[in-house]
PDB file of C-alpha atoms in Angstrom:
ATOM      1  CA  UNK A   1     -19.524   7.553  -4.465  1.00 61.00           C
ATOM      2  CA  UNK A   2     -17.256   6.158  -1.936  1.00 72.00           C
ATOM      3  CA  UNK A   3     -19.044   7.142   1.535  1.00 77.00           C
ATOM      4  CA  UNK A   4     -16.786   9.586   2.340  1.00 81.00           C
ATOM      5  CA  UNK A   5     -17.657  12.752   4.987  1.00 83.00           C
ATOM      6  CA  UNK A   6     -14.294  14.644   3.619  1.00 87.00           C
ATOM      7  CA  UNK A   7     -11.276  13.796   1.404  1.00 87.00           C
ATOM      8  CA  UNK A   8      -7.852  14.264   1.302  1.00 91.00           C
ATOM      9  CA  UNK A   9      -6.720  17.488  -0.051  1.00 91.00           C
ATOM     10  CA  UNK A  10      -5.325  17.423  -4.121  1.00 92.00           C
ATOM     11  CA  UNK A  11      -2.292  18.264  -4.799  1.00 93.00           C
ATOM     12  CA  UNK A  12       0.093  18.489  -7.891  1.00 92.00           C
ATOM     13  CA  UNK A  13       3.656  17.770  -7.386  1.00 87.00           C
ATOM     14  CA  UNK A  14       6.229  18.294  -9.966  1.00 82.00           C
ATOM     15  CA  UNK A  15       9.290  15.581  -9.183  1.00 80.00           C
ATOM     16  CA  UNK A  16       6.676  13.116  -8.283  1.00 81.00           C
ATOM     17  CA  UNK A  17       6.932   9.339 -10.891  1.00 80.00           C
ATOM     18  CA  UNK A  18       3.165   7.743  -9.255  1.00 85.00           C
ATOM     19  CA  UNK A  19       0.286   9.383  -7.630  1.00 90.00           C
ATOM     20  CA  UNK A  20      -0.169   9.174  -3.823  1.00 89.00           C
ATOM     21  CA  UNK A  21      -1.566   9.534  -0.866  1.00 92.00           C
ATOM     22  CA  UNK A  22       1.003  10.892   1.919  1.00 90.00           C
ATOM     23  CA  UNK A  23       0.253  11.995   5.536  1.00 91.00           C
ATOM     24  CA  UNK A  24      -1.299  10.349   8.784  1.00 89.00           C
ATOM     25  CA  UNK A  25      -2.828  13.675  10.302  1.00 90.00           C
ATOM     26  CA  UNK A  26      -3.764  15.400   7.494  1.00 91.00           C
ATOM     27  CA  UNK A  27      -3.884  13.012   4.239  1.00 91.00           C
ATOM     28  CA  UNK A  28      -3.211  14.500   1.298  1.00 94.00           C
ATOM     29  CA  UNK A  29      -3.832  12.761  -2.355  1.00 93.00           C
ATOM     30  CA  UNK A  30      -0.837  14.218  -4.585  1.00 92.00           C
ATOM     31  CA  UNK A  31      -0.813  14.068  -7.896  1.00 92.00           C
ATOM     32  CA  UNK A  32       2.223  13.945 -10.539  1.00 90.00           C
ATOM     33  CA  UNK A  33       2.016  17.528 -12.724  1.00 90.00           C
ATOM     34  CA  UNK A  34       1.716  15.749 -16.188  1.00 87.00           C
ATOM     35  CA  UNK A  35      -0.347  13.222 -15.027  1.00 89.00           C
ATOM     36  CA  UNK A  36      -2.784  15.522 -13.769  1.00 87.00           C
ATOM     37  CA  UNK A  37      -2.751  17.157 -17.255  1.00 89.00           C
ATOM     38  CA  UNK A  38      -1.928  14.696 -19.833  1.00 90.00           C
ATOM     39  CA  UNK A  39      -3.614  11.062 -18.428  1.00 92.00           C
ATOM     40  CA  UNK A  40      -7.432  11.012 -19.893  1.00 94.00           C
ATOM     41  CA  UNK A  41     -10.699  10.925 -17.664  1.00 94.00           C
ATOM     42  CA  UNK A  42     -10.975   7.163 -17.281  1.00 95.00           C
ATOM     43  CA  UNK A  43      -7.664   6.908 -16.009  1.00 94.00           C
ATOM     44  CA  UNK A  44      -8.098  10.077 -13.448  1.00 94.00           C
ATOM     45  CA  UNK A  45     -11.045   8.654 -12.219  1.00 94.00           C
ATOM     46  CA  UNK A  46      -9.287   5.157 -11.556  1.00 95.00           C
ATOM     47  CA  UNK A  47      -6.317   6.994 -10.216  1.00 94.00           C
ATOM     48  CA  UNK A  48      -8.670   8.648  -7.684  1.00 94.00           C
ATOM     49  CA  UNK A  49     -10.515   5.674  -6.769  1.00 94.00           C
ATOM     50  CA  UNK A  50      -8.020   4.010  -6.116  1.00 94.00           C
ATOM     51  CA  UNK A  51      -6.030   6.500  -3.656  1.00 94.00           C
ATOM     52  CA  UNK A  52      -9.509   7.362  -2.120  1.00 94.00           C
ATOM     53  CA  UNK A  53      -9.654   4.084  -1.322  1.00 93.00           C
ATOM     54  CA  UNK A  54      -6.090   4.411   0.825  1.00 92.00           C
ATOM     55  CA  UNK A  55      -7.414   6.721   2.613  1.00 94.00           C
ATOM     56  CA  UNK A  56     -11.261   5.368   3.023  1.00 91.00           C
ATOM     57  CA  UNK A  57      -9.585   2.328   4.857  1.00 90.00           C
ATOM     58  CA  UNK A  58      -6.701   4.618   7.086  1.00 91.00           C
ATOM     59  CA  UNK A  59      -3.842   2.608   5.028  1.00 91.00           C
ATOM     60  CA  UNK A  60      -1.477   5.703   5.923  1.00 90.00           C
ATOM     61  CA  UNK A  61      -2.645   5.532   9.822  1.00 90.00           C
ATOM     62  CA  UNK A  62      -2.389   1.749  10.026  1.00 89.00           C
ATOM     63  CA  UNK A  63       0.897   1.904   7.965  1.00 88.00           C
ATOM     64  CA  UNK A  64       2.815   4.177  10.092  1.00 89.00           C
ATOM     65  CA  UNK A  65       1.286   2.140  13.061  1.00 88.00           C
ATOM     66  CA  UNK A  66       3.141  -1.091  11.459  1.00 86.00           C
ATOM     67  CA  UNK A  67       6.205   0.517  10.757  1.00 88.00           C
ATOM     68  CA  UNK A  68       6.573   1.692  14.098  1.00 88.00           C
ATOM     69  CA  UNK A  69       6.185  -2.027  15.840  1.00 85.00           C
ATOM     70  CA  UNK A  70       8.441  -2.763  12.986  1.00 85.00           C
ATOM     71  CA  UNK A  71      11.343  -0.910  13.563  1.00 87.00           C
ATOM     72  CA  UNK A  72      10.654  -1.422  17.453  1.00 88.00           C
ATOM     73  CA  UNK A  73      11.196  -5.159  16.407  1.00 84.00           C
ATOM     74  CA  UNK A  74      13.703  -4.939  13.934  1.00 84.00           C
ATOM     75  CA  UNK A  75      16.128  -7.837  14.978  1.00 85.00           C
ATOM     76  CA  UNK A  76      12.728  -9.792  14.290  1.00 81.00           C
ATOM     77  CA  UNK A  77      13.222 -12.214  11.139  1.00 80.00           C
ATOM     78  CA  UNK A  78       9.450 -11.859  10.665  1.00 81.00           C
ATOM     79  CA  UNK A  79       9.038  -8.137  11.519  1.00 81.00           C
ATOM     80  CA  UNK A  80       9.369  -7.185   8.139  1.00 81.00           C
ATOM     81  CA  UNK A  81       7.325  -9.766   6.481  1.00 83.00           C
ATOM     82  CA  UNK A  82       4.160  -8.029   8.399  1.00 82.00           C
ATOM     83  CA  UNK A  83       4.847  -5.018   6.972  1.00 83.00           C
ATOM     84  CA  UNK A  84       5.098  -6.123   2.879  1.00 84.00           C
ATOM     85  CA  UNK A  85       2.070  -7.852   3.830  1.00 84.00           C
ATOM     86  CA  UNK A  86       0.470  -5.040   5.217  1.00 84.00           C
ATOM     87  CA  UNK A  87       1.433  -2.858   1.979  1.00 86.00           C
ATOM     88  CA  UNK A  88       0.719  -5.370  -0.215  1.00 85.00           C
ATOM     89  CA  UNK A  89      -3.177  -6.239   1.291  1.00 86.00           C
ATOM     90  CA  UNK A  90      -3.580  -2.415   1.142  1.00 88.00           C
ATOM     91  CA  UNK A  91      -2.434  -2.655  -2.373  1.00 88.00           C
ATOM     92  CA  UNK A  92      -4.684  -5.657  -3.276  1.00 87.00           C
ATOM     93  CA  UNK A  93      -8.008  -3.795  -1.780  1.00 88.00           C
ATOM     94  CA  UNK A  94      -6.964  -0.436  -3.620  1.00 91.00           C
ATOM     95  CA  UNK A  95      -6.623  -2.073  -7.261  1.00 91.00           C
ATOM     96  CA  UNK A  96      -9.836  -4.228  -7.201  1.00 90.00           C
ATOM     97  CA  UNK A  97     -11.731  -0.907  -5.630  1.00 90.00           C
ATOM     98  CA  UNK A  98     -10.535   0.906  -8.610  1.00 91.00           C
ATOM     99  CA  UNK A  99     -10.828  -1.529 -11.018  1.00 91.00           C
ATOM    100  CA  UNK A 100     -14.638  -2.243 -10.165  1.00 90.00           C
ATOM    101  CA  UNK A 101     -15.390   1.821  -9.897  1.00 92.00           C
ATOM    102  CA  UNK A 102     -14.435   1.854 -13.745  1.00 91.00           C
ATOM    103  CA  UNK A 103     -16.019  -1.627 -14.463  1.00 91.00           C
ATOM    104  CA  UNK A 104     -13.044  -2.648 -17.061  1.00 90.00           C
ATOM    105  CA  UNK A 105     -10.406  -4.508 -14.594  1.00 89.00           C
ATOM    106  CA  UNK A 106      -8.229  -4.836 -17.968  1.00 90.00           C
ATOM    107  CA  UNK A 107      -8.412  -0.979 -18.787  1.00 93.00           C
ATOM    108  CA  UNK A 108      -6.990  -0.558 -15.161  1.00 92.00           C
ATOM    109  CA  UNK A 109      -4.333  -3.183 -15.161  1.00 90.00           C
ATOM    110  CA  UNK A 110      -2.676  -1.617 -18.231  1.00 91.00           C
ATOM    111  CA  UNK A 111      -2.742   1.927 -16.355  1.00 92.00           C
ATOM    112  CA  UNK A 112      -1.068   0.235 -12.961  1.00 89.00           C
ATOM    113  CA  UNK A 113       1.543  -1.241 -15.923  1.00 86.00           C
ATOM    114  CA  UNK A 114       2.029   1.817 -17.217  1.00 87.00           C
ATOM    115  CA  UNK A 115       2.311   3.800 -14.228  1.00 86.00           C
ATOM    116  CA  UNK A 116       5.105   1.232 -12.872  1.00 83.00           C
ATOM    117  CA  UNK A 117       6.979   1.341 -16.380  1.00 82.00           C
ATOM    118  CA  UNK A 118       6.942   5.101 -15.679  1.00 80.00           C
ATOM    119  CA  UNK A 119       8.597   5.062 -12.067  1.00 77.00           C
ATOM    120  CA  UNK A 120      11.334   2.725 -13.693  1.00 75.00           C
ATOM    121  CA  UNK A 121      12.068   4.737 -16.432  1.00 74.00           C
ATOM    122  CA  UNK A 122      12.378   7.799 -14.820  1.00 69.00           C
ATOM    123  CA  UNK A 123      14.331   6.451 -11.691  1.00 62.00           C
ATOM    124  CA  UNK A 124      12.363   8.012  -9.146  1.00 56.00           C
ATOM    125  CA  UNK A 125      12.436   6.827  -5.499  1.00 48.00           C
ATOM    126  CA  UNK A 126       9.423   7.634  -4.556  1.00 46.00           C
ATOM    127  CA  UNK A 127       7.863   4.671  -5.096  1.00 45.00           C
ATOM    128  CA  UNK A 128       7.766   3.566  -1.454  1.00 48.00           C
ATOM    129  CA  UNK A 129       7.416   6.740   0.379  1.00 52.00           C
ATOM    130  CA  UNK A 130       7.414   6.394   4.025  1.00 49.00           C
ATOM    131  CA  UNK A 131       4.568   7.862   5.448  1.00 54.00           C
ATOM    132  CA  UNK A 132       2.355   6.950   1.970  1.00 59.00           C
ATOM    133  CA  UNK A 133       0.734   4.834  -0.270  1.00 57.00           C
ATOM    134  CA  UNK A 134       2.290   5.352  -3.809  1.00 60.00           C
ATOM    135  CA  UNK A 135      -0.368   3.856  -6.701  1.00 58.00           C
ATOM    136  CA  UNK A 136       2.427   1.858  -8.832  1.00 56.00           C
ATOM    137  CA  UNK A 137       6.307   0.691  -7.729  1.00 54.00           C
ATOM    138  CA  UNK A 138       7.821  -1.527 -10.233  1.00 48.00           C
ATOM    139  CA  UNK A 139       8.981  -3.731  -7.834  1.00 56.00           C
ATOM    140  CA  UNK A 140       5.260  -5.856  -7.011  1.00 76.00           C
ATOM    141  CA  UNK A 141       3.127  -4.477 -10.389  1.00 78.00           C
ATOM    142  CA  UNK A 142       3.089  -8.473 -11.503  1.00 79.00           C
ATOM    143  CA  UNK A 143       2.233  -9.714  -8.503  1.00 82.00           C
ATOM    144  CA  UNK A 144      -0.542  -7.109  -8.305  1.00 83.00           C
ATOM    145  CA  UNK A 145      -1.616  -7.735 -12.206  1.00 82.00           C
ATOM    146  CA  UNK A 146      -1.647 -11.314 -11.271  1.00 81.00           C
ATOM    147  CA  UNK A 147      -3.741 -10.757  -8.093  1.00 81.00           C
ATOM    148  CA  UNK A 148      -6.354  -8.607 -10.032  1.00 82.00           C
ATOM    149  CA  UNK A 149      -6.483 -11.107 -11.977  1.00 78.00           C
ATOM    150  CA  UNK A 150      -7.253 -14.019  -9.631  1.00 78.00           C
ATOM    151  CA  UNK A 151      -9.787 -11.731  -7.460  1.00 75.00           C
ATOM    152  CA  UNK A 152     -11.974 -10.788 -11.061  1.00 75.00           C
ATOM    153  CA  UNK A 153     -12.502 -14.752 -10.944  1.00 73.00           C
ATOM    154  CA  UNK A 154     -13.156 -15.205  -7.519  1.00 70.00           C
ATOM    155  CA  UNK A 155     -14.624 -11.948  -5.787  1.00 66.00           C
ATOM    156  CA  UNK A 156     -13.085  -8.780  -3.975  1.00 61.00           C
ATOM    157  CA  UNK A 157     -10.746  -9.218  -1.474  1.00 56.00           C
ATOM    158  CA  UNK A 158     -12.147  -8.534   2.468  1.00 62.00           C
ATOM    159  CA  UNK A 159      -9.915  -5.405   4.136  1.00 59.00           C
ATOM    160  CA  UNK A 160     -11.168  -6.139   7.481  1.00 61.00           C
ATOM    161  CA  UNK A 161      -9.876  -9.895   6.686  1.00 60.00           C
ATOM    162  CA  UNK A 162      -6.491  -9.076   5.903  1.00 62.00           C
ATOM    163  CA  UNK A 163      -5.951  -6.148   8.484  1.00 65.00           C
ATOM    164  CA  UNK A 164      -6.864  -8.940  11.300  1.00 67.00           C
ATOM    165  CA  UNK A 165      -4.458 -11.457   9.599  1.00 67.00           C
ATOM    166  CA  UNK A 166      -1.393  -8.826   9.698  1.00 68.00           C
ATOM    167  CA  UNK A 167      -2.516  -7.781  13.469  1.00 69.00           C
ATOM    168  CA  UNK A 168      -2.374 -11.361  14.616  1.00 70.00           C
ATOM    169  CA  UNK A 169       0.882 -11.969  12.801  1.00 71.00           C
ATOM    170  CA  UNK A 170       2.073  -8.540  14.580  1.00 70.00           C
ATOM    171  CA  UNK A 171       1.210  -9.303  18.205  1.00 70.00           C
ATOM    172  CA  UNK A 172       2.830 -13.052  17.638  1.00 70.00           C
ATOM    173  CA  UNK A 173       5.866 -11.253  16.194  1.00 66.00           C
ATOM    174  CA  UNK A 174       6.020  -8.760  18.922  1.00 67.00           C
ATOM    175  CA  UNK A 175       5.653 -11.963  21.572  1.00 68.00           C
ATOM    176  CA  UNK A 176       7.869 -14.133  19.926  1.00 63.00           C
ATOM    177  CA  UNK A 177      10.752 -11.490  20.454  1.00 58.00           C
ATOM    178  CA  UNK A 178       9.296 -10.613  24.141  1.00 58.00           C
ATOM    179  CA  UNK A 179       9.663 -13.883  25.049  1.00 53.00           C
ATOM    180  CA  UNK A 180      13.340 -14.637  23.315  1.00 51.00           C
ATOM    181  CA  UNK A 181      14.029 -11.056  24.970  1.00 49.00           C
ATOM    182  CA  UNK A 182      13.011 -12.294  27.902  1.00 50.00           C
ATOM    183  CA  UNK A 183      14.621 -15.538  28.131  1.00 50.00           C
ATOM    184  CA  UNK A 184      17.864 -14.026  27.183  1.00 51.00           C
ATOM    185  CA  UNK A 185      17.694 -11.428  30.120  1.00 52.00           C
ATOM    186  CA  UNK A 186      18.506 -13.807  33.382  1.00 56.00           C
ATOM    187  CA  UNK A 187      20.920 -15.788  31.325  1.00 54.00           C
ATOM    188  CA  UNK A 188      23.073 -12.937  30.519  1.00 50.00           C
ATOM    189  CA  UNK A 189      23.151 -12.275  34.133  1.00 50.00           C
ATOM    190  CA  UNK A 190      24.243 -15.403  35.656  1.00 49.00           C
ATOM    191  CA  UNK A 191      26.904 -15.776  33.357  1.00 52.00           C
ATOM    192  CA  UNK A 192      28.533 -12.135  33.905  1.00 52.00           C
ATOM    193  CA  UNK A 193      28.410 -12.850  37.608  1.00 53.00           C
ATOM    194  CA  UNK A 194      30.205 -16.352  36.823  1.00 51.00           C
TER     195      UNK A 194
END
């Protein structure tokens, strides 16, 4: 269904509060225990789509890739802004992939809700793994119920779009600090020699 020549390997974890998909190399879709056992077919299905689409688009790969330039440029103001962005455009394109697989963008709102309600209950901190995509972190679920919202009126949001959007804001991050790099460098010089 989703034009894939392999997918990630399943697994169940047992300390796990949302399912995810973890690992650049060798992605891996990991499931928590009692969701894999308790959560009905509809919301499996949703739960799937929605990492297989994570790893359909190389949001792991391109992650890592940001967080790397990231903490390279980490005295950046805007460095970090790239990177929400990034997770949150990945985010965007998940949900509405899911949402349209089942055809019931409501049904699959009120599973992100609960999934987020779950990871604050419990405490976990594994709602932001580095080196993953977690479904649900409490922290942006009503920005993303909001967003599902807005793109069920207007249309499906365009990955290729957004990833150019982040890599242009990325390359003028990295050469705005080059340049105030730069332009600090002889400065410092003729004043220690003053």
């Amino acid at each position: 269904d989703f034009g894939l020549t392999s997918a990630p390997e399943l697994r169940i974890g047992s300390r796990l509060a949302s399912p995810l998909l973890a690992g650049v190399l060798r992605p891996m879709l990991i499931l928590p225990d009692d969701v894999a056992q308790r959560f009905p077919e509809k919301d499996l299905r949703a739960i799937y789509a929605h990492e297989l689409s994570h790893y359909r688009q190389r949001d792991v790969a391109w992650g890592a890739g940001i967080y790397s330039v990231t903490s390279l440029l980490w005295f950046h103001p805007l460095a970090r802004r790239v990177m929400r962005s990034h997770e949150r455009a990945c985010e965007e394109v998940s949900d509405w992939v899911s949402a349209s697989y089942l055809g019931d963008v409501e049904h699959y709102r009120r599973l992100l809700a609960r999934l987020a309600l779950r990871i604050k209950s419990t405490g976990e901190l594994n709602s932001r793994p580095i080196g993953g995509h977690a479904m649900a972190g409490a922290s942006g679920i009503r920005k993303r119920l909001q967003q599902l919202d807005l793109t069920a009126r207007r249309g499906p949001v365009r990955p290729a779009r957004w990833r150019a959007l982040v890599l242009l804001a990325t390359v003028i991050v990295a050469g705005i600090g080059g340049v105030r790099l730069q332009a600090a460098g002889p400065k410092a010089t003729s004043e220690a020699s003053s």
